[in-house]
Short mmCIF file of C-alpha atoms and ligand atoms in Angstrom, two decimals:
data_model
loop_
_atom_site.label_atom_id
_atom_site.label_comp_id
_atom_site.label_asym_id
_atom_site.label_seq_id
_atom_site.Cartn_x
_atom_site.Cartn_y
_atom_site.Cartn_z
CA UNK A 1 11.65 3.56 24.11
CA UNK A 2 12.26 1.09 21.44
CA UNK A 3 12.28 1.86 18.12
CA UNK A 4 10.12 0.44 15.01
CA UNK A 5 11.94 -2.79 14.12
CA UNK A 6 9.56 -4.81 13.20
CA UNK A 7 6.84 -4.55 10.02
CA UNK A 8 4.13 -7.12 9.52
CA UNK A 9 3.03 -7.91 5.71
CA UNK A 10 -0.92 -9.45 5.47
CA UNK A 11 -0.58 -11.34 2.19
CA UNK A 12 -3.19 -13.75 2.71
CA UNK A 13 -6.16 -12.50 1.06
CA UNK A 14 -7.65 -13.48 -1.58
CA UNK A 15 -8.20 -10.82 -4.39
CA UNK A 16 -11.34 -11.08 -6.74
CA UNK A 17 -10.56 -7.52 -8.33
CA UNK A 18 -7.61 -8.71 -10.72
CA UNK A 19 -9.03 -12.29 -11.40
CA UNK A 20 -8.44 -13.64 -13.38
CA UNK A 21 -4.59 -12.23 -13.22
CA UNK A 22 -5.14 -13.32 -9.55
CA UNK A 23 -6.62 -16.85 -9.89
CA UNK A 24 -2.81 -18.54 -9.15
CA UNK A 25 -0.84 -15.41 -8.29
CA UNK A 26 -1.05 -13.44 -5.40
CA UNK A 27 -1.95 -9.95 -6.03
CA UNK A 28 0.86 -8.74 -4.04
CA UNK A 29 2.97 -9.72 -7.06
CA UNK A 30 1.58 -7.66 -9.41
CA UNK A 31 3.86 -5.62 -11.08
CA UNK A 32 3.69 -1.65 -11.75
CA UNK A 33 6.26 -1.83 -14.63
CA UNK A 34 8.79 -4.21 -13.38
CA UNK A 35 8.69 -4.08 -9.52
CA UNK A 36 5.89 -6.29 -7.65
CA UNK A 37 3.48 -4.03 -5.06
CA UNK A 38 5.19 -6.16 -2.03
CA UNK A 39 8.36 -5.78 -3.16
CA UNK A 40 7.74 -1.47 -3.39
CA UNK A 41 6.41 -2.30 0.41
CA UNK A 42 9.19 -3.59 1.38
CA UNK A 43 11.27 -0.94 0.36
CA UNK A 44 9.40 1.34 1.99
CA UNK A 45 9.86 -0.73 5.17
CA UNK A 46 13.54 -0.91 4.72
CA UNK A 47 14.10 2.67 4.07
CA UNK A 48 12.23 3.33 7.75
CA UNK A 49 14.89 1.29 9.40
CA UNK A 50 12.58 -1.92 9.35
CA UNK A 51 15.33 -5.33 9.41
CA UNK A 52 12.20 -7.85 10.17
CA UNK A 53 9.72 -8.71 7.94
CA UNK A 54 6.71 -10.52 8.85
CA UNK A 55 4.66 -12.26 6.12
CA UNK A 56 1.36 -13.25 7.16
CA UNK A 57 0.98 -15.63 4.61
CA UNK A 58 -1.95 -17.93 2.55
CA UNK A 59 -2.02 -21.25 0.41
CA UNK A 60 -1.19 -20.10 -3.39
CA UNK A 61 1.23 -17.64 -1.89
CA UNK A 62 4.73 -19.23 -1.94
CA UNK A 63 5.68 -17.01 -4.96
CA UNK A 64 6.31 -14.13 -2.68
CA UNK A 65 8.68 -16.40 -0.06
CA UNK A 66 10.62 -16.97 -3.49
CA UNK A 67 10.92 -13.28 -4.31
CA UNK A 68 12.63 -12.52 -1.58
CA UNK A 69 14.73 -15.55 -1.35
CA UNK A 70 18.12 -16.37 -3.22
CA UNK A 71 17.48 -17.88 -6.87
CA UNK A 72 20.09 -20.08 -7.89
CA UNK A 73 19.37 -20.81 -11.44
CA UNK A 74 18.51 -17.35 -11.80
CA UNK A 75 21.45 -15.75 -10.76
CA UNK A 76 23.73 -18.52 -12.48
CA UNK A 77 22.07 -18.01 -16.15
CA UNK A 78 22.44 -14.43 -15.44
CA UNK A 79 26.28 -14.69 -14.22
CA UNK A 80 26.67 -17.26 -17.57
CA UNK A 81 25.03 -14.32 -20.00
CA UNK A 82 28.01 -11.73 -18.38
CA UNK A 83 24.77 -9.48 -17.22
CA UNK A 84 26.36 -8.43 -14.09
CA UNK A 85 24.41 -5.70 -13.16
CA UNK A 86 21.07 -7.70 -13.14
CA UNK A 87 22.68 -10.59 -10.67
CA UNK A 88 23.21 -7.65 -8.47
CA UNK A 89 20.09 -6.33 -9.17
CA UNK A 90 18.03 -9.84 -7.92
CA UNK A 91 20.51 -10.09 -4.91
CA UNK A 92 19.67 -6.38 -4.09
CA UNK A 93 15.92 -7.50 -3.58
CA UNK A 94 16.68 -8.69 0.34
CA UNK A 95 19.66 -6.97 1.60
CA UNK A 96 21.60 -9.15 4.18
CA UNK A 97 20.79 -7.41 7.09
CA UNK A 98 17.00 -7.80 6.90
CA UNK A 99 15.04 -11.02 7.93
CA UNK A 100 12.26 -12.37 6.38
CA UNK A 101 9.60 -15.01 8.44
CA UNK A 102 6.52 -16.42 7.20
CA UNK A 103 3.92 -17.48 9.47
CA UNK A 104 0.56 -18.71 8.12
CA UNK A 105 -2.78 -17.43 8.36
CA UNK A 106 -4.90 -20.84 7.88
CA UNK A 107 -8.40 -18.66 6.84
CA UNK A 108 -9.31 -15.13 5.79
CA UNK A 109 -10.79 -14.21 8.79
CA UNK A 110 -9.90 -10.49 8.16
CA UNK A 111 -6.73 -7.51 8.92
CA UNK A 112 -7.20 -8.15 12.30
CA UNK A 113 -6.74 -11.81 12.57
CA UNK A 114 -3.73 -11.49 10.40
CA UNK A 115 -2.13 -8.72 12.73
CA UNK A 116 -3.16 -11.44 15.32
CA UNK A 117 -1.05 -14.04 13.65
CA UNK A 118 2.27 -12.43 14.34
CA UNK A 119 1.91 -11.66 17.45
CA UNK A 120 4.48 -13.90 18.78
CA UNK A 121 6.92 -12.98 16.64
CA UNK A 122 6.15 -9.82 17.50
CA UNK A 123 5.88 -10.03 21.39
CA UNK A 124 6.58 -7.02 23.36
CA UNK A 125 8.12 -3.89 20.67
CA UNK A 126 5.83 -1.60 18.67
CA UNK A 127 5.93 -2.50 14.83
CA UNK A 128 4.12 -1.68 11.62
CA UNK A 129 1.93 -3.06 9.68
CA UNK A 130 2.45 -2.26 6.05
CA UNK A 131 -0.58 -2.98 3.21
CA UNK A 132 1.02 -4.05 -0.26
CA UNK A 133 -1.72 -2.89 -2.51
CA UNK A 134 -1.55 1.04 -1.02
CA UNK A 135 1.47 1.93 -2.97
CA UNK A 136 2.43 5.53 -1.40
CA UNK A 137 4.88 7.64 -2.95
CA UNK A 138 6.74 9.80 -0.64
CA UNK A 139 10.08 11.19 -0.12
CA UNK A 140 10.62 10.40 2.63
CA UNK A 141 9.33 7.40 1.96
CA UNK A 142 5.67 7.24 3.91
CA UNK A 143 6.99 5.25 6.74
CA UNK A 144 9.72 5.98 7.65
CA UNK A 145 7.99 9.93 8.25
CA UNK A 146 4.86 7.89 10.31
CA UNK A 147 8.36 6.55 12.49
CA UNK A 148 10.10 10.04 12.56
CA UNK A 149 5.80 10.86 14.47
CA UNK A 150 5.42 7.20 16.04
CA UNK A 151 9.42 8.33 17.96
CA UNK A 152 8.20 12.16 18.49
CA UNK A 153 5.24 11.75 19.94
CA UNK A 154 5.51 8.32 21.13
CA UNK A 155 1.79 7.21 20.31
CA UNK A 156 0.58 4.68 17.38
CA UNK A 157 0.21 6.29 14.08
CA UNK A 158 -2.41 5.97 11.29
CA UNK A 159 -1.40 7.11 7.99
CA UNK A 160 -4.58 9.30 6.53
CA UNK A 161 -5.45 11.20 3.14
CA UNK A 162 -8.42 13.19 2.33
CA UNK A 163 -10.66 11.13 0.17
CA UNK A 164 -13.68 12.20 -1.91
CA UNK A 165 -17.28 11.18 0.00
CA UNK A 166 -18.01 8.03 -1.66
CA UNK A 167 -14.82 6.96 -0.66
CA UNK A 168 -15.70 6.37 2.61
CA UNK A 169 -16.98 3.08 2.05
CA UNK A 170 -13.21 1.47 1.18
CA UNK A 171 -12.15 3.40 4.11
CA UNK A 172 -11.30 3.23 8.14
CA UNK A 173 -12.12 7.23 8.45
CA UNK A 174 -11.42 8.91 11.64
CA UNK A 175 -12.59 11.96 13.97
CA UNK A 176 -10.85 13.84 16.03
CA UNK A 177 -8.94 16.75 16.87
CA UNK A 178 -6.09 18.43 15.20
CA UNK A 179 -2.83 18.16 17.00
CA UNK A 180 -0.15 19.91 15.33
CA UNK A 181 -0.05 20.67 11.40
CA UNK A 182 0.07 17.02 9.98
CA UNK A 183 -1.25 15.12 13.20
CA UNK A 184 -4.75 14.55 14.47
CA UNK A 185 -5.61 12.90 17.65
CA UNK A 186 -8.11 10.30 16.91
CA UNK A 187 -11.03 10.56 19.13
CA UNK A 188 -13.24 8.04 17.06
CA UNK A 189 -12.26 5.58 14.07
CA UNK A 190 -15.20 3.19 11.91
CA UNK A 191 -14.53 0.44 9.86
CA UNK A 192 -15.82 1.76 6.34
CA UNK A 193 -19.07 3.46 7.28
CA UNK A 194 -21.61 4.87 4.30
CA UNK A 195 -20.81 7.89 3.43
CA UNK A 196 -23.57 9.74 5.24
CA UNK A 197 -22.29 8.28 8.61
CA UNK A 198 -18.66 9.29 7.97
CA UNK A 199 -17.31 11.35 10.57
CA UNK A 200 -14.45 13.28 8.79
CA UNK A 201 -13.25 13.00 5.03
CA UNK A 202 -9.71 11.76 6.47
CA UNK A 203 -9.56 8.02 5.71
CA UNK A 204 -6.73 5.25 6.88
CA UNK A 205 -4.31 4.51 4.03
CA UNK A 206 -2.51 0.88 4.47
CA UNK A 207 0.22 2.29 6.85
CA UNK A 208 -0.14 1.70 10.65
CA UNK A 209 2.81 2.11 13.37
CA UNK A 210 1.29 0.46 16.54
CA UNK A 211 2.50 -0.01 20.62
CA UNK A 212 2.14 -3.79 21.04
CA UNK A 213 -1.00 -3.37 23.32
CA UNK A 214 -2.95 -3.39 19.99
CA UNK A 215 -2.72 -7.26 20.66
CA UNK A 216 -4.81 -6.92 23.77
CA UNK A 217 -7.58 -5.22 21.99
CA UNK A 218 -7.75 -7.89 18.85
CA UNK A 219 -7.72 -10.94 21.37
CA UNK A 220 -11.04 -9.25 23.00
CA UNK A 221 -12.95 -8.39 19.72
CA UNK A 222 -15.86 -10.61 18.92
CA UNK A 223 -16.02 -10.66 14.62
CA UNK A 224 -17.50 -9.03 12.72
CA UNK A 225 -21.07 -9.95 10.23
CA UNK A 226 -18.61 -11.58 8.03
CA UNK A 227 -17.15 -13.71 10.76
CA UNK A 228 -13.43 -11.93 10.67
CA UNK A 229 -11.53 -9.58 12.73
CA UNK A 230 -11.10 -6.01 11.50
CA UNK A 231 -8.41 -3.83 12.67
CA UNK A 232 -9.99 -0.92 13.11
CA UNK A 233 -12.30 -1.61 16.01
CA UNK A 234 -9.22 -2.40 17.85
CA UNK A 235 -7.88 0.74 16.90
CA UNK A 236 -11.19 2.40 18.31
CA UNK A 237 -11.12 0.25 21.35
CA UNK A 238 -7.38 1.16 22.21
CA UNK A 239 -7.72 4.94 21.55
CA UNK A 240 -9.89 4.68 24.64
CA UNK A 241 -7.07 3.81 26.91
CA UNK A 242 -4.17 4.88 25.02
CA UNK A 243 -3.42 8.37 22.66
CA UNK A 244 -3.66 7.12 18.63
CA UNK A 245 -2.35 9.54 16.32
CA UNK A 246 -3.81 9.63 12.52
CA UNK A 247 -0.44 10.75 10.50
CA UNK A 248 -1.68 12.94 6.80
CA UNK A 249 1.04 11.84 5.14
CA UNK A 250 3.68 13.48 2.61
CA UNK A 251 3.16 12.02 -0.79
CA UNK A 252 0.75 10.14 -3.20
CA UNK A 253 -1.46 6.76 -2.42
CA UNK A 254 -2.45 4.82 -5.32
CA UNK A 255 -4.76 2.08 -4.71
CA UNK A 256 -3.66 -0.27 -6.77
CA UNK A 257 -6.26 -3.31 -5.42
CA UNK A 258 -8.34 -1.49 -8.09
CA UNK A 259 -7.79 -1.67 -11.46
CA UNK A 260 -7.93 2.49 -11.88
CA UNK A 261 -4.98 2.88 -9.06
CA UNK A 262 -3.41 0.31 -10.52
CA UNK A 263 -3.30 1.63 -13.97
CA UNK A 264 -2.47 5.34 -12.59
CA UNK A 265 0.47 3.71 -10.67
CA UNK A 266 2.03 1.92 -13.93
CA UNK A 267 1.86 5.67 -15.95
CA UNK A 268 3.41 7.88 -13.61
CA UNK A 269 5.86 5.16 -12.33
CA UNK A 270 6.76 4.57 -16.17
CA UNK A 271 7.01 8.64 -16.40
CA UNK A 272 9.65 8.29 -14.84
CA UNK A 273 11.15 5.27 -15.48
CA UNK A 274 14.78 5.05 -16.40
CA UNK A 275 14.75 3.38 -18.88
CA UNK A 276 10.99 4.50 -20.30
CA UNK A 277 10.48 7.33 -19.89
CA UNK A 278 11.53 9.53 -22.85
CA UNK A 279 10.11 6.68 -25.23
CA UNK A 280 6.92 6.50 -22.97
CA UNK A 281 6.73 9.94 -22.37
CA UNK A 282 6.42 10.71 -26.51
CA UNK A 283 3.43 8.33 -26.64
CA UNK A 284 1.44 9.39 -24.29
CA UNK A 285 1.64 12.95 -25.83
CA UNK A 286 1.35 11.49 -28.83
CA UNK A 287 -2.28 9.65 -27.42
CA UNK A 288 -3.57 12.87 -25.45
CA UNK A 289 -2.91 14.75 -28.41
CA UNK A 290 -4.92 12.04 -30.88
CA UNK A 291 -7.40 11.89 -28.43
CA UNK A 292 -8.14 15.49 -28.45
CA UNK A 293 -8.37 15.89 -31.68
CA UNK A 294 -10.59 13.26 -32.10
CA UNK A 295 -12.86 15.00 -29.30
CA UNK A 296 -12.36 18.53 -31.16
CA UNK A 297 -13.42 16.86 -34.88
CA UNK A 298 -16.57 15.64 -32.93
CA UNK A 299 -17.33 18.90 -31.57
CA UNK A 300 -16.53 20.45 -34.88
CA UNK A 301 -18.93 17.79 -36.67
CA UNK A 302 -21.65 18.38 -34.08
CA UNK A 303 -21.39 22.15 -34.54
CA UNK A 304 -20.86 22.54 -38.21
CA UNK A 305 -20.45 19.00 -39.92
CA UNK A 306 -19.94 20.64 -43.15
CA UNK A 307 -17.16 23.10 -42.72
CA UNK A 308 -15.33 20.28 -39.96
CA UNK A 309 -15.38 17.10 -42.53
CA UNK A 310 -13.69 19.69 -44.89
CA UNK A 311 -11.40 20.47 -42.85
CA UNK A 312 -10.74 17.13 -41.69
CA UNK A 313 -9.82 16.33 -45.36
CA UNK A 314 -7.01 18.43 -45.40
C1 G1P B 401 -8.13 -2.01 4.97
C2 G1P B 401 -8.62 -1.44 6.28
C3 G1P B 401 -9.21 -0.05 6.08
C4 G1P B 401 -8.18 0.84 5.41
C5 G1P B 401 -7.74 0.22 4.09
C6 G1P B 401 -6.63 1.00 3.42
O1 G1P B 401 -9.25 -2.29 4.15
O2 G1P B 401 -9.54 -2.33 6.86
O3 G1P B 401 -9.57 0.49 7.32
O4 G1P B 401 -8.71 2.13 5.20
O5 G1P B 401 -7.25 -1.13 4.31
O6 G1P B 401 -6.34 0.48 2.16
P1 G1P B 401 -9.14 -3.22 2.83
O7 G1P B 401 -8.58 -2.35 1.75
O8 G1P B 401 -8.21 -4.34 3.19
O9 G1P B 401 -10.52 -3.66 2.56
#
């Protein structure tokens, strides 16, 4: 069996949630402290033995073919200002053993047209497809434990988290049966159904490790209302033929393609930030604490305005 070598990156899409941070940048670049979302993907796909990555890339995206290529200038005004440790730290971003190819996705005709993209680069090896703006924070990091399944068990793997009801609707959610204590054998997957037509509360976070026949299924899909190409109906559509595993994974997902995952992301990431964390760490306390006296004097004023604004004055 041949092992997960491969991870494809979509990076095409547009993002209207950030705009008008987005309106030039990707949204892939966004950074939680001082780290941009792809770049934490990456990472992730490195540390699960992943040495190709695939961008499926867009017009207005060329930033992120920079990140992860050499910058001259950079590194020489770096080298010039003696700040060795930073030249090492922007030549750490790619290490030499891992490839990076860009192939271009023309429209944003959906997940599944973009798998569809790479398929010749990808040809005949299973491979994973890896979403930048579901940061997951595991250790081990989230994909390389969906490999450790994908080589167990060898079946595609869907990483999943229980989400709250209304959830549903940002969601592929599953059914199915449970397998063994983290592993459920998906008997049924929808594309973001309402909430009343959900089938489980176990929805797909932006990890996937899939055989290559997934191509077979995405060539045969007509689209969708919007006119694109979803990956989860593939998903379904395979499962019939082949055994798909849904994966609930070790560790934390923040969805940072909305602004409240994004913002949770940046405070626990600076929490524990080298080199913020003890500064950071005082203000927030410093906040919460504010903040709850400010909710306590309101109380107190609501209760017994007389006695509280007295005591307020002291
Ligand atoms: C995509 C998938 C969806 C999955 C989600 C995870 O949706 O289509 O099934 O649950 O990623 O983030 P998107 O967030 O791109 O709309």
């Amino acid at each position: 069996m041949l092992g997960v070598r491969k991870a494809v990156f979509p990076v095409a899409g547009i993002d209207t949630n950030f705009l008008p941070a987005t309106k030039a940048s990707p949204k892939e670049m966004l950074p939680v402290i001082d780290k941009p979302l792809i770049q934490y993907a990456v990472e992730e796909a490195i540390a699960a033995g992943i040495t190709e990555l695939i961008f499926v890339t867009g017009r207005g995206k060329r930033v992120i073919e920079d990140h992860f290529d050499k910058s001259y200038e950079v590194e020489h005004v770096l080298k010039a200002r003696g700040k060795q440790s930073l030249v090492e730290l922007v030549q750490g971003i790619k290490p030499p053993e891992v490839e990076c190819v860009y192939v271009r996705q023309a429209e944003p005709l959906g997940l599944g047209h973009a798998v569809l993209c790479a398929e010749k680069l990808i040809g005949d090896e299973p491979f994973a497809v890896v979403l930048a703006d579901d940061l997951l924070d595991g250790q081990p990091p989230v994909l390389a434990q969906m490999v450790h399944i994908f080589s167990h068990y060898d079946s595609s793997v869907l990483a999943v988290e229980e989400f709250e009801s209304y959830d549903a609707l940002s969601h592929g959610v599953i059914d199915g049966r449970r397998w063994d204590e983290r592993v459920i054998s998906v008997s049924r997957i929808i594309e973001k159904p309402s909430p009343e037509l959900a089938p489980s509360s176990f929805g797909v976070a932006g990890r996937y490790v899939l055989m290559p026949s997934i191509f077979h299924y995405l060539r045969e899909l007509k689209p969708d209302a919007n006119g694109e190409i979803q990956l989860t109906p593939a998903i379904h559509c395979m499962r019939k033929e082949e055994q798909v595993l849904a994966y609930e994974f070790v560790g934390k997902r923040y969805d940072c393609g909305t602004k409240l995952g994004y913002v949770q992301a940046t405070v626990d990431f600076a929490l524990r930030h080298a080199e913020l964390r003890d500064t950071f760490d005082a203000w927030l306390r410093e906040r919460v604490a504010g903040a709850q006296l400010g909710i306590w004097a309101c109380g107190a004023l609501l209760d017994q305005p007389e006695q509280a604004t007295r005591g307020l004055a002291h």
